[in-house]
Amino acid sequence: MKFQQETLSDIANTFCSTLQALIPLPICIGLLNIASTDIGGVFPAMDMLGVDGQTLCAFMFGTCNLPPPPKLDLNTLFKGKMEKPCPRAFSTCKREPLKVLHISDYHLDMRFVAGSEANCAGQLCCRVFPYTNLSAPIQEPASIFGNYLCDTPEAVGRSLFQNVPKVTGYGWEDFSFGLFTGDLVSHDLWELTEPYALAEELVSYQQFFDGMGGVKMYPTLGNHDTFPHAFTAFPNQSQVLPANASYGVQQEWNYGNVSAAWENYGWLNASEASTVVTSGLGIYRAVTPEGLVIISLNSDVWYYFNLYAYIGSNTVDPTGTFGILIDYLLEAEEENKAVWLIQHVNTGGSTDYEALPAATDLFYQIVDRFNNTIRATFFGHTHADELGVFYTNNGTVQNAQTAASVAYIMPSITTYTNLNAGFRYYLVDPESFDIMDSVNFYANVSNTNEWAKNGDVTWEFEYSARDTYDPEHKLLAENEPLSAAFWHQVTEQIHTNQTMYETYIDLRTKKFRPFTLETPAKKNLTLCGLRSMSVPLFEQCLGSMASTTSFL
């Protein structure tokens, strides 16, 4: 049975009226109107009475148990190359470290209106919606530099790039390259159109290019970097989807436009950029001038809000994404090249999870198998400053000796919701491509009135991971990298030392005030997240399903 777009749109008012206690009427109607084609195409293609439906029920309603992930034939997946090379020996950095900029979750708001309501209820603030009561007096006028309930105004984006050299002490010529781990478009999912979403992407990339003084940027796609939000169809689903919900109309326009921009700016070469489109998956592999391999994955493959990801959600690699990743990693291993993985939606490491279990389980096994080759993985999405540790043997024993890899979950530029803005750079060993330090900066949004008087945002040094998490320099020798073993020892301190725990949760928000301690239940989520880089491990640690609707 194929639902038609008009049918679902026609019932939007009636349907959404019954849900007003859960979701504001204009938001519900807008989402259903925008996504009706996708819903009408996807639901009939899903096994609603089987594990597809069970997984959807667990994530969307929390009333079903998640099915266990499928059994993996790792020998076949890894092309018979199950045995790892001998563990590499970590050495101290002997040369001047590379400087690598990292930003994430830009969320430019081209509809931002200075002077509009900055303390609204029920939707994104600092703008004028069609249904806003314009006669109501403004309680808190939006500053030109934004507010804690708003996305990024253009003035903040411009300030970021102007101030990176000033606050870091490095000129743009000192940075080897940059990473961007996704999300350019504003959070008003119910108000978006395809042209608007694409415009926000291309305008944002142009701002990056104009602001970074010629430094290369290696980007990845976020769940907001498409239209409708996160609804990414895949080429191998063409047999089960109607034409108006197929890959051809869902993503081809987007992949083609953004990859052309990446090539035009010189961030990717023609071969690298073409893979974004020809793969049908929005992924690519690039090699930096220094010889580091960067593999960018499209995390909509495993994102819970992407309805297309539920088709065969509990089968092994239904889109083929992980098969491509494994091929890339086998090649890098054979050639003894270091790899960084970049993607947007985290597979763990947070107080919540929004990735489908089967995909995270396979991702975990891949990181374990290739931990000699993968130097680090990088995510965005949560808007918070977080981390997670992978362990060998699927985390059955978790200690410094079994720690296999670390995931850096990057804080956001956007302040949405109740966060300060932040960015960081890494100091990187130019031979091993291990990370020597993560140096973080933030902008305290409670100072927007002062910024308005001064005409610019004040970006401040926040912390060095090396100095903050090893203040007495007992865990690391001088010039020794931030290894997975080091980060495991940090998690031990966060577990056992109240001061270090409070430091971690304070930095997670980029020092948002007032600082508040977590409830015991939220603390359990934090502690489980640090060592659970897959949904099954998080479930095992926590013992119950967590909320999955925090970040969108």
Coordinates of C-alpha atoms in Angstrom, one line a residue:
M1 CA 0.0 0.0 0.0
K2 CA 1.5 3.4 -1.0
F3 CA 0.3 6.4 0.9
Q4 CA 0.0 9.6 -1.2
Q5 CA 1.4 12.9 0.0
E6 CA -1.9 14.6 -0.3
T7 CA -3.6 12.1 1.9
L8 CA -1.2 12.6 4.8
S9 CA -1.1 16.4 4.4
D10 CA -4.9 16.5 4.4
I11 CA -5.1 14.8 7.8
A12 CA -2.3 16.9 9.3
N13 CA -4.6 19.4 11.1
T14 CA -6.9 16.8 12.6
F15 CA -4.0 14.5 13.6
C16 CA -1.8 17.2 15.1
S17 CA -4.7 18.7 17.0
T18 CA -4.8 15.6 19.2
L19 CA -1.1 15.8 19.9
Q20 CA -0.9 19.5 21.1
A21 CA 0.0 18.4 24.6
L22 CA 3.2 16.8 23.2
I23 CA 4.1 19.0 20.3
P24 CA 3.0 22.5 19.3
L25 CA 0.4 22.5 16.5
P26 CA 2.3 24.6 13.9
I27 CA 5.4 22.4 14.4
C28 CA 3.5 19.1 14.1
I29 CA 1.6 20.3 11.0
G30 CA 4.8 21.6 9.3
L31 CA 6.7 18.4 9.9
L32 CA 3.9 16.2 8.6
N33 CA 3.4 18.3 5.5
I34 CA 7.1 18.3 4.7
A35 CA 7.7 14.6 5.5
S36 CA 4.5 13.1 4.1
T37 CA 6.1 11.8 1.0
D38 CA 8.8 10.0 3.0
I39 CA 6.4 8.6 5.5
G40 CA 4.1 7.4 2.7
G41 CA 7.0 5.7 1.0
V42 CA 8.9 4.2 4.0
F43 CA 6.2 2.7 6.2
P44 CA 5.0 0.2 3.6
A45 CA 8.6 -0.8 2.9
M46 CA 9.3 -1.6 6.5
D47 CA 8.7 -4.9 8.2
M48 CA 6.4 -3.3 10.7
L49 CA 5.5 -6.5 12.5
G50 CA 9.2 -7.6 12.7
V51 CA 12.4 -6.1 14.0
D52 CA 12.0 -2.9 11.8
G53 CA 8.8 -2.1 13.6
Q54 CA 10.2 -3.1 17.0
T55 CA 13.2 -0.9 16.5
L56 CA 11.0 2.1 15.4
C57 CA 8.7 1.5 18.4
A58 CA 11.7 1.5 20.8
F59 CA 13.1 4.7 19.5
M60 CA 10.0 6.7 18.7
F61 CA 7.8 5.7 21.6
G62 CA 10.0 3.9 24.1
T63 CA 7.4 1.2 24.6
C64 CA 9.3 -1.7 23.0
N65 CA 12.6 -3.4 23.8
L66 CA 15.3 -2.9 21.3
P67 CA 16.1 -6.2 19.4
P68 CA 19.6 -7.5 19.9
P69 CA 22.0 -6.8 17.0
P70 CA 22.4 -9.5 14.4
K71 CA 25.2 -12.0 14.7
L72 CA 28.3 -10.8 12.7
D73 CA 30.5 -13.0 10.5
L74 CA 33.6 -10.9 11.1
N75 CA 35.8 -13.2 9.1
T76 CA 33.7 -12.5 6.0
L77 CA 33.3 -8.8 6.7
F78 CA 37.0 -8.4 7.1
K79 CA 37.8 -10.4 3.9
G80 CA 39.5 -13.1 5.9
K81 CA 41.9 -10.7 7.5
M82 CA 40.8 -11.1 11.1
E83 CA 44.2 -10.9 12.6
K84 CA 45.5 -7.5 13.7
P85 CA 49.0 -6.4 13.1
C86 CA 51.3 -6.3 16.1
P87 CA 50.2 -3.4 18.3
R88 CA 52.2 -0.3 17.4
A89 CA 54.4 1.2 20.0
F90 CA 53.5 4.7 21.0
S91 CA 56.4 7.1 20.7
T92 CA 56.9 10.7 21.9
C93 CA 56.4 13.5 19.4
K94 CA 59.8 14.6 18.1
R95 CA 58.8 17.4 15.8
E96 CA 56.7 20.5 15.9
P97 CA 53.0 19.3 16.2
L98 CA 50.5 20.1 13.5
K99 CA 47.7 22.4 14.3
V100 CA 44.3 21.2 13.2
L101 CA 41.1 23.3 13.7
H102 CA 37.8 21.5 14.6
I103 CA 34.4 23.1 14.5
S104 CA 30.9 21.5 14.5
D105 CA 27.2 22.2 14.5
Y106 CA 27.3 25.6 13.0
H107 CA 23.6 25.9 12.5
L108 CA 23.6 29.3 10.8
D109 CA 20.2 30.9 11.1
M110 CA 19.5 33.1 8.0
R111 CA 16.1 34.0 9.5
F112 CA 17.7 35.4 12.7
V113 CA 16.1 38.7 13.6
A114 CA 17.9 41.0 16.1
G115 CA 15.4 42.4 18.5
S116 CA 12.9 39.6 18.2
E117 CA 11.9 37.4 21.2
A118 CA 14.9 35.6 22.6
N119 CA 13.0 33.8 25.3
C120 CA 10.2 32.1 23.5
A121 CA 8.5 28.9 24.2
G122 CA 8.0 25.8 22.1
Q123 CA 10.2 26.6 19.1
L124 CA 13.5 28.1 18.0
C125 CA 13.8 31.7 19.3
C126 CA 15.3 34.9 17.9
R127 CA 13.2 35.0 14.7
V128 CA 9.7 35.9 13.6
F129 CA 7.5 32.9 12.6
P130 CA 4.4 33.3 10.5
Y131 CA 2.3 32.3 13.5
T132 CA 4.0 34.5 16.1
N133 CA 1.7 36.9 17.9
L134 CA 3.4 40.1 16.8
S135 CA 1.3 42.3 19.0
A136 CA 2.7 40.7 22.1
P137 CA 5.4 42.8 23.8
I138 CA 9.0 41.5 23.5
Q139 CA 10.1 40.2 26.9
E140 CA 13.8 39.7 26.0
P141 CA 15.0 41.3 22.7
A142 CA 17.5 39.2 20.8
S143 CA 21.1 40.5 20.7
I144 CA 22.8 40.7 17.4
F145 CA 25.0 38.0 18.8
G146 CA 22.2 35.6 19.8
N147 CA 20.9 33.9 22.9
Y148 CA 20.9 30.5 24.6
L149 CA 17.6 29.5 22.9
C150 CA 18.7 30.5 19.4
D151 CA 20.8 29.3 16.5
T152 CA 23.9 31.0 15.2
P153 CA 23.5 34.5 13.9
E154 CA 25.7 35.6 11.0
A155 CA 27.6 38.0 13.3
V156 CA 28.8 35.1 15.5
G157 CA 29.9 33.1 12.5
R158 CA 31.9 36.0 11.1
S159 CA 33.4 36.7 14.6
L160 CA 34.6 33.1 14.9
F161 CA 36.8 33.1 11.9
Q162 CA 38.1 36.6 12.6
N163 CA 39.1 35.6 16.1
V164 CA 40.7 32.2 15.7
P165 CA 44.2 33.6 15.0
K166 CA 43.8 36.2 17.8
V167 CA 42.8 33.8 20.6
T168 CA 44.9 30.8 19.6
G169 CA 48.0 32.7 18.9
Y170 CA 48.4 31.0 15.5
G171 CA 48.0 32.6 12.1
W172 CA 45.9 30.8 9.5
E173 CA 49.1 29.8 7.8
D174 CA 50.0 27.8 11.0
F175 CA 47.0 25.5 10.7
S176 CA 47.5 22.4 8.5
F177 CA 43.8 21.8 7.9
G178 CA 40.4 21.8 9.6
L179 CA 37.6 19.4 10.4
F180 CA 33.9 20.1 10.3
T181 CA 31.7 17.4 11.7
G182 CA 28.3 18.5 10.3
D183 CA 25.1 20.4 10.7
L184 CA 24.8 23.8 9.0
V185 CA 21.1 24.3 8.8
S186 CA 18.9 25.9 11.5
H187 CA 16.7 23.8 13.8
D188 CA 13.3 24.9 12.5
L189 CA 12.6 21.5 10.9
W190 CA 8.9 22.3 10.3
E191 CA 9.7 25.6 8.4
L192 CA 12.3 24.3 6.0
T193 CA 12.2 24.0 2.2
E194 CA 14.7 22.4 -0.1
P195 CA 16.1 25.7 -1.5
Y196 CA 16.4 27.1 2.0
A197 CA 18.3 24.1 3.3
L198 CA 20.7 24.1 0.4
A199 CA 21.2 27.9 0.7
E200 CA 22.2 27.6 4.3
E201 CA 24.7 24.9 3.5
L202 CA 26.3 26.8 0.6
V203 CA 26.3 30.1 2.4
S204 CA 27.9 28.5 5.5
Y205 CA 30.6 26.8 3.4
Q206 CA 31.3 30.1 1.7
Q207 CA 31.8 31.7 5.1
F208 CA 34.2 28.9 6.1
F209 CA 36.2 29.4 2.9
D210 CA 36.2 33.2 3.2
G211 CA 37.2 33.1 6.8
M212 CA 39.9 30.4 7.0
G213 CA 42.7 32.1 5.0
G214 CA 43.1 29.3 2.5
V215 CA 43.2 26.4 5.1
K216 CA 41.7 23.2 3.8
M217 CA 38.5 22.0 5.5
Y218 CA 37.4 18.3 5.5
P219 CA 33.7 18.3 6.1
T220 CA 31.1 15.6 6.8
L221 CA 27.3 15.7 6.4
G222 CA 25.1 16.1 9.5
N223 CA 21.5 15.1 10.0
H224 CA 20.4 18.7 9.3
D225 CA 22.3 18.9 6.1
T226 CA 19.5 17.5 3.9
F227 CA 15.8 18.0 3.3
P228 CA 13.5 16.9 4.7
H229 CA 15.6 16.8 7.9
A230 CA 17.7 13.6 8.1
F231 CA 15.5 11.7 5.6
T232 CA 18.2 10.1 3.5
A233 CA 17.2 7.4 1.1
F234 CA 19.8 5.0 -0.3
P235 CA 20.3 3.7 -3.8
N236 CA 19.7 0.0 -2.9
Q237 CA 16.2 0.9 -1.7
S238 CA 14.9 1.8 -5.1
Q239 CA 13.0 -1.5 -5.5
V240 CA 10.9 -1.0 -2.4
L241 CA 10.2 2.8 -2.6
P242 CA 7.9 4.8 -4.9
A243 CA 9.7 7.1 -7.3
N244 CA 8.9 10.3 -5.4
A245 CA 10.6 8.9 -2.2
S246 CA 13.6 7.4 -3.9
Y247 CA 17.3 8.2 -3.6
G248 CA 17.2 10.1 -6.9
V249 CA 14.9 12.8 -5.5
Q250 CA 16.0 12.6 -1.9
Q251 CA 19.7 13.2 -1.9
E252 CA 21.3 13.4 -5.4
W253 CA 20.7 17.1 -5.7
N254 CA 22.3 17.7 -2.3
Y255 CA 25.4 15.5 -2.8
G256 CA 26.0 17.0 -6.1
N257 CA 25.8 20.6 -4.9
V258 CA 27.8 20.3 -1.7
S259 CA 30.6 18.1 -3.2
A260 CA 30.9 20.6 -6.1
A261 CA 31.4 23.3 -3.4
W262 CA 34.0 21.2 -1.6
E263 CA 35.9 20.6 -4.8
N264 CA 35.6 24.3 -5.9
Y265 CA 37.2 25.4 -2.6
G266 CA 40.1 23.0 -3.0
W267 CA 39.1 21.0 0.1
L268 CA 38.7 17.8 -2.0
N269 CA 40.1 16.9 -5.4
A270 CA 37.8 15.8 -8.2
S271 CA 38.2 12.1 -7.5
E272 CA 37.5 12.5 -3.8
A273 CA 34.5 14.8 -4.4
S274 CA 32.9 12.5 -7.0
T275 CA 32.7 9.7 -4.5
V276 CA 30.2 11.7 -2.5
V277 CA 27.8 11.4 -5.4
T278 CA 28.7 8.1 -7.1
S279 CA 28.6 6.1 -3.8
G280 CA 25.0 7.3 -3.3
L281 CA 25.9 7.5 0.3
G282 CA 27.5 11.0 0.7
I283 CA 30.8 9.5 1.9
Y284 CA 34.4 10.1 0.7
R285 CA 38.1 9.3 1.4
A286 CA 40.7 12.0 1.2
V287 CA 44.4 12.1 1.9
T288 CA 45.9 15.3 3.4
P289 CA 49.1 16.8 2.1
E290 CA 50.8 15.4 5.2
G291 CA 49.7 11.8 4.3
L292 CA 46.8 11.3 6.8
V293 CA 43.8 9.4 5.4
I294 CA 40.5 11.0 6.3
I295 CA 37.3 8.9 5.8
S296 CA 34.0 10.8 6.0
L297 CA 30.9 8.8 6.7
N298 CA 27.3 9.9 6.4
S299 CA 25.8 9.1 9.8
D300 CA 22.2 9.3 8.5
V301 CA 22.9 5.6 7.8
W302 CA 22.4 4.9 11.5
Y303 CA 20.5 8.0 12.8
Y304 CA 17.2 7.1 14.5
F305 CA 15.3 10.1 13.0
N306 CA 16.0 8.9 9.4
L307 CA 13.0 6.7 8.6
Y308 CA 14.8 5.1 5.7
A309 CA 17.4 3.7 8.0
Y310 CA 14.7 1.4 9.6
I311 CA 14.3 -0.6 6.4
G312 CA 16.4 -3.6 7.3
S313 CA 17.6 -1.8 10.3
N314 CA 18.6 -4.9 12.2
T315 CA 20.4 -6.6 9.3
V316 CA 24.2 -6.4 8.7
D317 CA 25.2 -3.3 6.7
P318 CA 22.1 -2.9 4.7
T319 CA 23.4 0.1 2.7
G320 CA 26.9 -1.2 2.1
T321 CA 28.5 1.8 4.0
F322 CA 30.5 -0.3 6.3
G323 CA 31.8 -2.6 3.5
I324 CA 33.3 0.5 1.9
L325 CA 34.8 1.6 5.2
I326 CA 36.4 -1.8 5.7
D327 CA 37.9 -1.8 2.2
Y328 CA 39.4 1.7 2.9
L329 CA 40.8 0.5 6.2
L330 CA 42.3 -2.7 4.8
E331 CA 44.0 -0.7 2.1
A332 CA 45.3 1.9 4.7
E333 CA 46.5 -1.0 6.9
E334 CA 48.3 -2.6 4.0
E335 CA 50.0 0.7 3.1
N336 CA 50.8 1.5 6.8
K337 CA 48.8 4.8 6.7
A338 CA 47.1 6.5 9.6
V339 CA 43.3 7.1 9.4
W340 CA 41.0 9.6 11.1
L341 CA 37.2 8.9 10.9
I342 CA 34.8 11.8 10.8
Q343 CA 31.0 11.6 11.0
H344 CA 28.2 13.5 12.7
V345 CA 25.9 11.4 14.8
N346 CA 27.8 9.7 17.6
T347 CA 27.5 5.9 18.1
G348 CA 27.9 6.3 21.9
G349 CA 30.0 8.4 24.4
S350 CA 27.1 10.6 25.4
T351 CA 24.3 10.7 28.0
D352 CA 21.9 9.5 25.3
Y353 CA 22.0 7.6 22.0
E354 CA 20.4 8.3 18.7
A355 CA 22.0 5.6 16.5
L356 CA 20.5 2.3 15.6
P357 CA 22.0 -0.6 17.5
A358 CA 23.0 -2.9 14.7
A359 CA 25.1 -0.2 13.0
T360 CA 26.8 0.8 16.2
D361 CA 27.7 -2.8 17.0
L362 CA 29.3 -3.2 13.6
F363 CA 31.0 0.2 13.9
Y364 CA 32.5 -0.9 17.3
Q365 CA 33.9 -4.1 15.9
I366 CA 35.5 -2.2 13.0
V367 CA 37.2 0.3 15.3
D368 CA 38.5 -2.6 17.5
R369 CA 39.8 -4.5 14.5
F370 CA 41.6 -1.5 13.0
N371 CA 42.6 0.3 16.1
N372 CA 46.3 0.3 15.0
T373 CA 45.3 2.2 11.9
I374 CA 42.5 4.4 13.2
R375 CA 44.2 7.1 15.3
A376 CA 40.9 8.7 16.4
T377 CA 37.2 9.2 15.5
F378 CA 35.4 12.5 15.5
F379 CA 31.7 13.2 15.9
G380 CA 29.5 16.3 16.5
H381 CA 25.7 16.3 17.0
T382 CA 25.2 16.5 20.7
H383 CA 26.3 20.2 20.8
A384 CA 28.3 19.2 24.0
D385 CA 31.9 18.5 24.7
E386 CA 32.0 14.8 25.3
L387 CA 34.2 11.7 24.7
G388 CA 34.0 7.9 24.6
V389 CA 36.5 5.0 24.7
F390 CA 36.4 1.9 22.6
Y391 CA 37.8 -1.4 24.0
T392 CA 39.0 -4.6 22.6
N393 CA 36.8 -7.7 22.6
N394 CA 33.6 -5.7 22.5
G395 CA 34.3 -4.0 25.8
T396 CA 34.1 -7.2 27.8
V397 CA 37.0 -6.0 29.9
Q398 CA 37.5 -2.3 30.3
N399 CA 40.9 -1.1 31.5
A400 CA 43.9 0.8 30.3
Q401 CA 45.4 -2.2 28.6
T402 CA 42.2 -3.1 26.6
A403 CA 41.4 0.6 25.6
A404 CA 41.6 0.5 21.9
S405 CA 40.5 4.0 20.6
V406 CA 39.0 7.2 21.6
A407 CA 36.1 9.2 20.1
Y408 CA 36.1 13.0 20.4
I409 CA 32.5 14.4 20.4
M410 CA 32.9 18.0 19.4
P411 CA 31.1 20.9 21.1
S412 CA 29.0 23.2 18.9
I413 CA 29.2 26.8 17.6
T414 CA 25.4 27.1 18.0
T415 CA 24.2 27.8 21.6
Y416 CA 20.9 25.9 21.0
T417 CA 20.0 24.9 23.7
N418 CA 21.5 26.5 26.9
L419 CA 25.1 26.1 25.9
N420 CA 27.9 28.5 25.2
A421 CA 29.6 28.5 21.8
G422 CA 32.9 26.7 21.3
F423 CA 35.7 25.5 19.0
R424 CA 39.0 23.7 19.4
Y425 CA 42.2 22.9 17.8
Y426 CA 44.4 19.8 18.1
L427 CA 48.1 19.5 18.4
V428 CA 49.0 16.4 16.3
D429 CA 52.2 14.4 15.9
P430 CA 53.1 14.9 12.3
E431 CA 54.6 11.4 12.0
S432 CA 52.0 9.2 13.8
F433 CA 49.0 11.5 13.6
D434 CA 48.3 10.8 17.2
I435 CA 46.7 13.7 19.1
M436 CA 49.0 15.4 21.6
D437 CA 46.4 17.8 23.0
S438 CA 43.0 19.3 22.5
V439 CA 42.9 23.0 23.2
N440 CA 39.4 24.5 23.6
F441 CA 37.9 28.0 23.4
Y442 CA 34.5 29.3 24.2
A443 CA 32.2 32.4 24.1
N444 CA 30.1 33.1 27.1
V445 CA 26.8 34.1 25.7
S446 CA 25.6 35.7 28.9
N447 CA 27.9 38.6 27.8
T448 CA 26.0 39.4 24.6
N449 CA 25.1 42.9 25.8
E450 CA 28.7 43.7 26.5
W451 CA 29.7 42.2 23.1
A452 CA 27.1 44.5 21.4
K453 CA 28.7 47.5 23.0
N454 CA 32.2 46.4 21.9
G455 CA 31.0 45.3 18.5
D456 CA 32.4 41.8 18.7
V457 CA 32.2 38.4 20.5
T458 CA 34.8 37.8 23.2
W459 CA 36.3 34.3 22.6
E460 CA 38.2 33.0 25.6
F461 CA 40.6 30.1 26.3
E462 CA 38.6 27.4 28.0
Y463 CA 41.0 24.5 28.7
S464 CA 43.7 22.1 27.5
A465 CA 42.7 18.5 27.8
R466 CA 46.3 17.5 28.7
D467 CA 46.5 20.0 31.6
T468 CA 42.9 19.6 32.8
Y469 CA 42.7 15.9 32.8
D470 CA 46.3 15.2 33.9
P471 CA 47.0 18.3 36.0
E472 CA 50.0 16.8 37.9
H473 CA 51.3 15.2 34.6
K474 CA 51.4 11.7 36.2
L475 CA 49.4 9.9 33.4
L476 CA 51.5 11.1 30.4
A477 CA 55.2 11.6 29.9
E478 CA 56.2 14.8 28.1
N479 CA 55.3 14.7 24.4
E480 CA 53.4 11.4 24.8
P481 CA 50.1 11.4 22.9
L482 CA 46.6 11.3 24.4
S483 CA 46.2 7.6 23.9
A484 CA 43.1 5.5 24.5
A485 CA 44.8 4.2 27.7
F486 CA 45.2 7.8 28.9
W487 CA 41.5 8.5 28.2
H488 CA 40.5 5.3 30.0
Q489 CA 42.4 6.6 33.1
V490 CA 40.6 9.9 32.7
T491 CA 37.3 8.1 32.8
E492 CA 38.5 6.3 36.0
Q493 CA 39.0 9.7 37.6
I494 CA 35.6 11.0 36.4
H495 CA 34.1 7.9 38.0
T496 CA 35.8 8.1 41.3
N497 CA 36.9 11.8 41.8
Q498 CA 34.0 14.2 42.4
T499 CA 36.0 17.2 41.5
M500 CA 37.1 15.6 38.1
Y501 CA 33.5 14.5 37.5
E502 CA 32.2 18.1 38.1
T503 CA 34.9 19.4 35.8
Y504 CA 33.8 17.1 33.0
I505 CA 30.1 18.0 33.2
D506 CA 31.0 21.7 33.5
L507 CA 33.1 21.6 30.3
R508 CA 30.5 19.6 28.5
T509 CA 28.3 22.7 28.4
K510 CA 31.2 25.0 27.7
K511 CA 30.8 26.5 31.1
F512 CA 27.1 27.4 30.9
R513 CA 25.8 29.1 34.1
P514 CA 24.3 28.4 36.5
F515 CA 26.3 25.2 37.0
T516 CA 24.0 22.4 38.2
L517 CA 24.9 19.0 39.4
E518 CA 23.3 16.0 37.6
T519 CA 20.6 13.9 39.2
P520 CA 21.8 10.4 40.1
A521 CA 20.0 9.0 37.1
K522 CA 21.7 11.5 34.7
K523 CA 25.0 10.8 36.4
N524 CA 24.6 7.1 35.5
L525 CA 24.0 8.1 31.9
T526 CA 27.2 10.2 31.9
L527 CA 29.3 7.4 33.4
C528 CA 27.9 4.7 31.1
G529 CA 28.3 6.9 28.1
L530 CA 32.0 7.4 28.6
R531 CA 32.7 3.7 28.0
S532 CA 29.8 2.7 25.8
M533 CA 30.6 3.5 22.1
S534 CA 27.8 1.3 20.9
V535 CA 24.1 1.1 21.8
P536 CA 24.2 -2.5 23.0
L537 CA 27.0 -1.7 25.4
F538 CA 25.1 1.4 26.6
E539 CA 22.0 -0.7 27.2
Q540 CA 24.1 -3.3 29.0
C541 CA 25.7 -0.7 31.3
L542 CA 22.5 1.2 31.9
G543 CA 20.0 -1.6 31.9
S544 CA 17.2 0.3 30.3
M545 CA 16.3 2.5 27.3
A546 CA 17.2 6.2 27.4
S547 CA 15.4 9.1 25.9
T548 CA 16.3 9.5 22.3
T549 CA 14.8 12.9 21.4
S550 CA 17.2 15.4 22.9
F551 CA 19.2 16.8 20.0
L552 CA 17.3 16.4 16.7

